[in-house]
Short mmCIF file of C-alpha atoms in Angstrom, two decimals:
data_model
loop_
_atom_site.label_atom_id
_atom_site.label_comp_id
_atom_site.label_asym_id
_atom_site.label_seq_id
_atom_site.Cartn_x
_atom_site.Cartn_y
_atom_site.Cartn_z
CA MET A 1 -17.24 0.72 10.69
CA LYS A 2 -18.99 3.65 10.98
CA PRO A 3 -22.13 4.57 8.61
CA GLY A 4 -21.38 6.22 5.65
CA GLN A 5 -17.85 4.87 5.47
CA MET A 6 -18.47 1.51 3.31
CA VAL A 7 -19.51 3.62 0.49
CA ASN A 8 -15.67 4.52 -0.49
CA LYS A 9 -13.11 2.00 -1.06
CA ARG A 10 -9.90 3.08 0.58
CA PRO A 11 -7.06 3.36 -1.29
CA PHE A 12 -5.25 -0.17 -2.23
CA GLU A 13 -1.85 1.34 -0.42
CA ALA A 14 -3.81 0.99 2.74
CA VAL A 15 -4.98 -2.64 2.03
CA VAL A 16 -1.65 -3.77 0.90
CA ARG A 17 -0.35 -2.09 4.96
CA GLU A 18 -3.00 -3.77 6.51
CA GLU A 19 -3.36 -7.14 5.05
CA GLY A 20 0.04 -7.42 3.52
CA ALA A 21 1.38 -9.41 6.48
CA THR A 22 -1.10 -11.80 7.02
CA VAL A 23 -0.93 -12.72 3.08
CA LEU A 24 2.34 -13.60 3.31
CA ARG A 25 2.29 -15.88 6.25
CA VAL A 26 -0.52 -17.70 4.50
CA CYS A 27 1.61 -17.94 1.42
CA ARG A 28 4.27 -18.99 3.46
CA ALA A 29 2.55 -21.75 5.45
CA VAL A 30 1.37 -23.44 2.16
CA LEU A 31 3.82 -23.03 0.22
CA GLY A 32 6.98 -22.77 2.22
CA VAL A 33 9.25 -19.51 2.50
CA HIS A 34 10.97 -19.62 -0.39
CA ASP A 35 8.36 -19.81 -3.23
CA ALA A 36 5.86 -17.37 -0.89
CA ASP A 37 7.37 -14.10 -2.39
CA ASP A 38 6.01 -15.21 -6.00
CA ALA A 39 2.83 -15.76 -4.76
CA TRP A 40 1.78 -13.03 -2.59
CA SER A 41 3.48 -10.93 -5.51
CA ASP A 42 0.61 -12.72 -7.95
CA THR A 43 -1.80 -12.05 -5.34
CA PHE A 44 -1.47 -8.65 -4.51
CA LEU A 45 -1.21 -7.62 -8.42
CA ALA A 46 -4.65 -9.72 -9.47
CA ALA A 47 -5.70 -8.22 -6.16
CA LEU A 48 -5.14 -4.77 -7.55
CA GLN A 49 -6.64 -5.41 -11.31
CA ALA A 50 -9.49 -6.85 -9.42
CA TYR A 51 -10.14 -4.09 -6.53
CA PRO A 52 -12.25 -1.42 -8.27
CA ALA A 53 -14.92 -4.25 -9.29
CA LEU A 54 -14.52 -5.32 -5.46
CA PRO A 55 -18.35 -4.45 -4.25
CA ALA A 56 -17.82 -1.29 -1.44
CA GLY A 57 -18.25 -2.99 2.53
CA ALA A 58 -16.91 -6.67 1.27
CA ASN A 59 -14.56 -8.67 3.48
CA VAL A 60 -11.07 -7.49 2.20
CA GLU A 61 -9.38 -9.75 3.92
CA ALA A 62 -11.49 -13.41 3.04
CA TRP A 63 -11.34 -11.92 -0.83
CA LEU A 64 -7.41 -11.54 -0.45
CA VAL A 65 -7.14 -15.05 1.09
CA THR A 66 -9.21 -16.42 -1.78
CA ILE A 67 -7.22 -14.86 -4.23
CA ALA A 68 -3.82 -16.45 -2.66
CA HIS A 69 -5.26 -19.58 -2.53
CA ARG A 70 -5.89 -19.67 -6.18
CA LYS A 71 -2.53 -18.56 -6.67
CA CYS A 72 -0.73 -20.88 -4.21
CA ILE A 73 -2.64 -23.53 -6.19
CA ASP A 74 -1.11 -22.23 -9.16
CA HIS A 75 2.40 -22.59 -7.62
CA VAL A 76 1.91 -25.71 -6.17
CA ARG A 77 1.28 -27.24 -9.34
CA ALA A 78 4.29 -25.37 -11.38
CA GLY A 79 6.50 -26.80 -8.53
CA THR A 80 5.08 -30.18 -9.05
CA ARG A 81 5.59 -30.06 -12.79
CA ARG A 82 9.12 -28.39 -12.35
CA ALA A 83 10.89 -30.21 -9.28
CA LEU A 84 11.89 -33.85 -8.51
CA PRO A 85 11.07 -34.28 -5.22
CA VAL A 86 14.04 -35.09 -3.11
CA ASP A 87 14.58 -36.92 -0.01
CA HIS A 88 16.35 -34.18 1.43
CA PRO A 89 16.03 -30.77 -0.13
CA PRO A 90 18.47 -28.32 -0.05
CA GLU A 91 19.75 -26.45 3.47
CA GLN A 92 18.50 -23.00 2.49
CA HIS A 93 17.23 -21.81 5.75
CA SER A 94 20.00 -19.64 7.00
CA SER A 95 18.23 -16.44 7.35
CA LEU A 96 15.41 -17.89 9.34
CA GLY A 97 15.56 -18.40 12.69
CA ILE A 98 18.26 -19.47 15.27
CA PRO A 99 19.60 -23.25 14.50
CA GLY A 100 18.23 -25.02 17.17
CA ASP A 101 15.44 -22.94 18.64
CA GLY A 102 12.73 -25.46 16.67
CA HIS A 103 11.81 -22.57 14.16
CA GLU A 104 13.83 -24.74 10.98
CA GLU A 105 12.04 -27.58 12.84
CA LEU A 106 8.59 -26.06 12.46
CA LEU A 107 8.92 -24.78 8.89
CA ASP A 108 10.09 -27.75 8.05
CA ALA A 109 7.29 -29.78 9.58
CA VAL A 110 4.66 -27.57 8.15
CA THR A 111 6.39 -28.24 4.45
CA ARG A 112 5.98 -31.73 4.89
CA LEU A 113 2.05 -31.52 5.73
CA PRO A 114 -0.23 -33.04 3.39
CA LEU A 115 -1.81 -30.25 0.79
CA LYS A 116 -5.10 -29.73 2.40
CA GLN A 117 -3.49 -29.77 6.09
CA ARG A 118 -1.41 -26.81 5.38
CA GLN A 119 -4.26 -24.80 3.30
CA ALA A 120 -6.78 -25.75 6.82
CA VAL A 121 -3.78 -24.72 9.00
CA ALA A 122 -3.15 -21.07 7.11
CA TYR A 123 -6.78 -20.03 6.45
CA HIS A 124 -8.46 -20.93 9.99
CA TYR A 125 -5.34 -20.06 12.24
CA LEU A 126 -3.20 -17.16 9.77
CA ALA A 127 -5.92 -15.86 8.05
CA GLY A 128 -8.72 -16.43 10.96
CA LEU A 129 -11.28 -17.62 8.79
CA PRO A 130 -14.03 -19.78 10.00
CA TYR A 131 -14.10 -23.52 8.63
CA ASN A 132 -17.16 -22.80 6.74
CA ASP A 133 -14.86 -20.26 4.55
CA VAL A 134 -11.88 -22.76 4.69
CA ALA A 135 -14.02 -25.43 3.20
CA ALA A 136 -15.68 -23.73 0.50
CA LEU A 137 -12.32 -22.88 -0.67
CA LEU A 138 -10.83 -26.66 -0.57
CA GLY A 139 -14.15 -27.85 -1.39
CA GLY A 140 -15.94 -30.52 1.24
CA THR A 141 -17.03 -30.18 4.23
CA ALA A 142 -16.79 -27.69 7.17
CA GLU A 143 -16.18 -30.73 9.67
CA ALA A 144 -13.41 -32.18 6.91
CA ALA A 145 -11.59 -28.82 6.73
CA ARG A 146 -11.95 -28.92 10.53
CA ARG A 147 -10.24 -32.20 10.67
CA ALA A 148 -7.82 -31.41 8.34
CA GLY A 149 -6.85 -28.13 10.51
CA ALA A 150 -6.48 -30.65 13.49
CA ASP A 151 -4.50 -33.17 11.80
CA GLY A 152 -2.06 -30.78 10.63
CA VAL A 153 -1.78 -28.91 14.28
CA LYS A 154 -1.30 -32.06 15.92
CA THR A 155 1.55 -33.12 13.48
CA LEU A 156 3.27 -30.04 14.05
CA ARG A 157 2.76 -30.57 17.75
CA SER A 158 4.40 -33.89 17.64
CA ALA A 159 7.36 -32.52 15.27
CA LEU A 160 8.11 -29.88 17.85
CA SER A 161 7.87 -31.71 20.69
CA ALA A 162 10.19 -34.59 19.34
CA HIS A 163 12.69 -32.04 18.55
CA GLN A 164 12.42 -30.53 22.22
CA SER A 165 12.49 -33.97 23.80
CA LEU A 166 15.85 -34.11 21.51
CA ALA A 167 17.23 -31.03 22.84
CA HIS A 168 16.49 -32.20 26.52
CA THR A 169 18.52 -35.17 25.68
CA SER A 170 21.29 -33.54 24.54
CA SER A 171 24.20 -32.23 26.79
CA LYS A 172 23.84 -28.89 25.85
CA GLY A 173 21.06 -28.16 28.20
CA ASP A 174 20.43 -24.84 26.82
CA ILE A 175 16.54 -25.36 26.67
CA MET B 1 -19.27 -11.43 11.07
CA THR B 2 -18.70 -13.65 14.55
CA LEU B 3 -15.19 -15.61 13.65
CA GLU B 4 -15.36 -19.21 15.24
CA LEU B 5 -12.61 -19.66 15.93
CA SER B 6 -11.12 -22.69 17.41
CA PRO B 7 -10.50 -22.81 20.92
CA ASP B 8 -7.17 -23.14 20.91
CA HIS B 9 -6.21 -20.37 18.45
CA ALA B 10 -3.72 -18.13 20.40
CA GLU B 11 -1.33 -21.24 21.03
CA VAL B 12 -1.47 -22.44 17.72
CA VAL B 13 -0.85 -18.83 16.08
CA SER B 14 2.48 -18.73 18.37
CA LEU B 15 3.37 -22.46 17.56
CA LEU B 16 3.20 -20.88 13.93
CA HIS B 17 5.83 -18.23 14.97
CA PRO B 18 8.58 -18.67 12.89
CA LEU B 19 6.26 -17.99 9.42
CA ASP B 20 6.91 -14.53 10.83
CA ALA B 21 11.05 -14.76 10.35
CA GLY B 22 12.29 -11.58 8.39
CA LEU B 23 8.24 -10.83 7.56
CA GLU B 24 8.98 -6.99 7.53
CA PRO B 25 11.90 -6.65 5.47
CA ALA B 26 9.61 -8.91 2.91
CA ILE B 27 7.01 -6.91 3.14
CA ALA B 28 9.01 -3.98 2.13
CA SER B 29 10.62 -5.49 -0.72
CA LEU B 30 7.33 -6.90 -2.12
CA HIS B 31 5.77 -3.85 -1.96
CA ALA B 32 8.31 -2.34 -4.18
CA ARG B 33 8.10 -5.17 -6.85
CA LEU B 34 3.97 -4.83 -6.35
CA ALA B 35 4.74 -0.76 -7.16
CA ARG B 36 7.23 -1.81 -10.09
CA ASP B 37 5.04 -4.50 -11.59
CA ALA B 38 1.54 -2.47 -11.17
CA GLN B 39 3.42 -0.03 -13.30
CA LEU B 40 4.80 -2.11 -15.91
CA THR B 41 1.12 -3.87 -16.65
CA HIS B 42 -0.67 -0.42 -16.31
CA THR B 43 -2.73 -0.92 -13.01
CA LEU B 44 -1.72 1.76 -10.96
CA ASP B 45 -3.95 4.16 -11.35
CA ILE B 46 -2.13 6.86 -8.80
CA ALA B 47 1.24 6.37 -7.75
CA TYR B 48 2.28 8.67 -5.09
CA ARG B 49 5.41 9.88 -2.66
CA VAL B 50 5.90 11.66 0.56
CA VAL B 51 8.44 14.45 0.08
CA ASP B 52 10.05 16.48 2.90
CA SER B 53 10.40 20.24 2.34
CA PRO B 54 10.92 23.47 3.99
CA VAL B 55 6.96 24.19 4.43
CA GLY B 56 6.69 20.15 5.83
CA LYS B 57 5.87 16.92 4.15
CA LEU B 58 4.17 17.08 0.55
CA LEU B 59 2.31 14.52 -0.49
CA LEU B 60 2.96 14.02 -4.76
CA ALA B 61 0.50 12.19 -6.47
CA ALA B 62 0.45 11.21 -10.25
CA THR B 63 -1.88 9.50 -12.84
CA ASP B 64 -0.43 8.33 -16.00
CA ARG B 65 -1.41 11.79 -17.51
CA GLY B 66 0.45 13.55 -14.80
CA ILE B 67 1.02 15.16 -11.85
CA VAL B 68 -2.55 15.01 -10.27
CA ARG B 69 -2.23 16.30 -6.37
CA VAL B 70 0.26 18.07 -4.11
CA ALA B 71 -0.61 18.48 -0.61
CA PHE B 72 0.43 19.71 2.08
CA GLU B 73 0.55 17.91 5.75
CA LEU B 74 -2.07 20.41 7.19
CA GLU B 75 -4.76 19.25 4.70
CA ASP B 76 -3.96 15.31 6.18
CA HIS B 77 -2.57 12.98 3.42
CA ASP B 78 -4.54 9.96 4.50
CA SER B 79 -7.73 11.91 3.71
CA VAL B 80 -6.17 13.48 0.45
CA LEU B 81 -5.52 9.76 -0.77
CA GLN B 82 -9.16 8.78 0.53
CA LEU B 83 -10.67 11.67 -1.66
CA LEU B 84 -8.50 10.72 -4.57
CA ALA B 85 -9.51 6.83 -4.36
CA ASN B 86 -13.47 8.55 -4.52
CA ALA B 87 -12.72 10.66 -7.43
CA VAL B 88 -10.50 9.17 -9.79
CA SER B 89 -9.66 5.58 -8.85
CA PRO B 90 -8.66 3.26 -5.08
CA ARG B 91 -6.12 1.89 -7.30
CA ILE B 92 -3.53 3.70 -5.61
CA LEU B 93 0.33 2.73 -4.35
CA GLN B 94 3.03 4.66 -2.98
CA ALA B 95 5.39 4.21 -5.63
CA PRO B 96 8.11 6.77 -6.10
CA ALA B 97 9.43 6.08 -9.61
CA ARG B 98 6.82 8.29 -11.27
CA LEU B 99 7.46 11.23 -9.02
CA ASP B 100 10.73 11.29 -9.37
CA ASP B 101 10.78 14.69 -11.94
CA ALA B 102 8.71 15.92 -9.70
CA ALA B 103 10.43 15.56 -6.57
CA ARG B 104 13.67 17.42 -8.22
CA GLU B 105 12.05 19.84 -9.56
CA LEU B 106 10.55 21.01 -6.08
CA ASP B 107 13.93 20.27 -4.41
CA GLU B 108 15.28 22.72 -6.65
CA TYR B 109 12.49 25.07 -6.32
CA PHE B 110 13.26 25.40 -2.36
CA GLU B 111 17.03 25.92 -2.79
CA GLY B 112 16.31 28.99 -5.10
CA THR B 113 17.52 27.52 -8.65
CA ARG B 114 13.87 26.80 -10.30
CA THR B 115 12.07 29.59 -10.76
CA GLU B 116 9.08 27.69 -12.82
CA PHE B 117 8.21 23.70 -13.18
CA ASP B 118 8.50 21.65 -16.22
CA LEU B 119 5.72 19.01 -15.42
CA THR B 120 3.23 17.46 -16.70
CA LEU B 121 -0.10 18.17 -14.77
CA ASP B 122 -3.36 16.22 -14.68
CA PHE B 123 -5.92 19.07 -13.94
CA ARG B 124 -8.69 16.18 -14.04
CA LEU B 125 -9.75 17.41 -10.14
CA CYS B 126 -11.10 20.99 -11.52
CA ARG B 127 -13.52 22.37 -13.68
CA GLY B 128 -15.02 25.40 -15.04
CA PHE B 129 -13.81 28.63 -14.01
CA ARG B 130 -11.41 27.47 -11.02
CA LEU B 131 -9.40 25.41 -13.82
CA ASN B 132 -9.53 28.24 -15.99
CA VAL B 133 -8.24 30.42 -12.78
CA LEU B 134 -5.73 27.64 -12.05
CA ARG B 135 -4.52 27.97 -15.43
CA HIS B 136 -3.71 31.36 -15.41
CA LEU B 137 -1.67 31.25 -12.13
CA PRO B 138 1.57 30.58 -13.77
CA ARG B 139 1.57 33.45 -15.66
CA ILE B 140 2.45 35.26 -12.55
CA PRO B 141 5.99 35.66 -12.46
CA TYR B 142 8.13 34.24 -9.83
CA GLY B 143 9.23 36.40 -7.18
CA SER B 144 5.94 38.85 -7.84
CA THR B 145 2.37 38.71 -6.63
CA ALA B 146 -1.32 39.28 -8.23
CA SER B 147 -4.01 40.48 -6.30
CA TYR B 148 -7.32 38.15 -6.49
CA ALA B 149 -9.35 41.19 -8.26
CA GLN B 150 -6.26 41.12 -10.87
CA VAL B 151 -6.60 37.29 -11.32
CA ALA B 152 -10.31 37.74 -11.80
CA GLN B 153 -9.92 40.21 -14.64
CA ALA B 154 -7.09 38.17 -16.23
CA ALA B 155 -9.31 35.26 -15.78
CA GLY B 156 -12.11 37.14 -17.82
CA SER B 157 -14.53 37.32 -15.26
CA PRO B 158 -13.38 40.71 -13.19
CA ASN B 159 -16.46 40.05 -10.69
CA ALA B 160 -15.48 36.96 -9.84
CA VAL B 161 -12.66 37.90 -7.13
CA ARG B 162 -14.41 35.47 -4.46
CA ALA B 163 -14.59 32.53 -7.01
CA VAL B 164 -10.85 33.38 -7.48
CA GLY B 165 -10.28 33.06 -3.81
CA THR B 166 -12.18 29.57 -3.62
CA ALA B 167 -10.04 28.33 -6.82
CA CYS B 168 -6.81 29.16 -5.04
CA ALA B 169 -8.37 27.81 -1.97
CA THR B 170 -9.21 24.39 -3.52
CA ASN B 171 -6.07 24.33 -5.91
CA PRO B 172 -5.16 20.59 -6.16
CA LEU B 173 -1.14 21.52 -7.42
CA PRO B 174 -0.01 24.16 -5.01
CA LEU B 175 3.33 25.26 -5.09
CA ILE B 176 3.05 23.79 -9.02
CA VAL B 177 0.48 25.84 -9.90
CA PRO B 178 1.55 29.14 -7.75
CA CYS B 179 -1.69 30.19 -5.93
CA HIS B 180 0.52 31.33 -3.14
CA ARG B 181 1.45 34.46 -5.64
CA VAL B 182 -1.90 35.59 -5.13
CA VAL B 183 -2.50 37.90 -2.41
CA LYS B 184 -5.07 40.44 -1.20
CA SER B 185 -5.51 43.64 -2.59
CA ASP B 186 -4.43 45.79 0.63
CA GLY B 187 -1.11 43.43 0.46
CA SER B 188 -2.13 41.20 3.12
CA PHE B 189 -1.56 37.77 2.59
CA GLY B 190 -5.05 36.00 2.36
CA GLY B 191 -5.29 32.18 3.33
CA TYR B 192 -3.23 29.10 1.74
CA LEU B 193 -3.80 25.61 1.90
CA GLY B 194 -0.78 25.01 3.58
CA GLY B 195 -1.19 27.77 6.17
CA SER B 196 -0.16 31.20 6.29
CA GLU B 197 3.12 30.66 7.52
CA ALA B 198 3.68 28.08 4.39
CA LYS B 199 2.84 31.17 2.11
CA ARG B 200 4.92 33.86 3.83
CA ALA B 201 7.86 31.57 3.69
CA LEU B 202 7.40 30.96 -0.35
CA LEU B 203 6.79 34.48 -1.04
CA ARG B 204 10.26 35.04 1.54
CA LEU B 205 12.10 32.51 -0.88
CA GLU B 206 10.93 33.69 -4.16
CA ALA B 207 11.87 37.37 -3.19
CA ALA B 208 15.43 36.30 -1.63
CA ALA B 209 16.20 34.28 -4.78
#
């Protein structure tokens, strides 16, 4: 950023265009694809309200992730009050990915991670926050956040490799 | 800020790629929903849209008080939005609904079926003598022109010819506030925010109708 440019805040439209995708990825990772839209809407409406008070030159992405973090927690809480846990969630993934390509397995594996691991993976890998900042959101130490992120990634990898080895042994031979 | 990212960062990001399924259409509909919600909760200080016209793409922007800015492509829409963010509020979204009437009336104007605009205008971007000049401009009838000197006289300051030129050159609401009808005393066009070609086209349109 050139000197003098930090004084003025950009139109919020530019913020939505630049950060909208990252925030949606984060919400999808934390909440699953179907609840993510509501959390995204809550996040950006709250951000729009608070935008004039954001200090000029602040890290807008980190600010948005902080808001998204809170809104996702609201949804997690509302969800646990509302929904009964089921062993086999209804299949609603038809619009997402091609069956058999591992996409559904990955999405499924993400939703099965413990909340802290989903958050750590989302904030560190998708939003690019350093683990110090992730820890500030989650509470606990940076090291604990790093461990949650690493554990999450490990589980995701093994879920996908289990899927792939299944695919290898299948008669389709399309992988 | 230096990002302390994990060494496996790129690989994990590609592992998580399925989260991107249908991301762009989702963002588009979420953006529309945000614009609606913002309007309903009175959090949207400036709504804007971009419309096509015979004089190029036009940016139309409105506050809750009325149309606050019309801008030609030549003015660079991104810079105009940034200036609005600085001067009015950064709570700006592309939200077409608030500009429906303005877009329709401009369409009718360019089709030659509308000779004056019936829109609520927000003049907060101009002050003093310039505002005085702009308020006078709609009295120049469709299809005719006035000289800078005549406008200066009508605005009550016959010596302020140059200031009339400045008022026209900084008109935040061109087309709707017809600064294109102000020309030089010798009959030549004079300058225009949207370029002299656009001014010529507008005067030709109005003369033909």
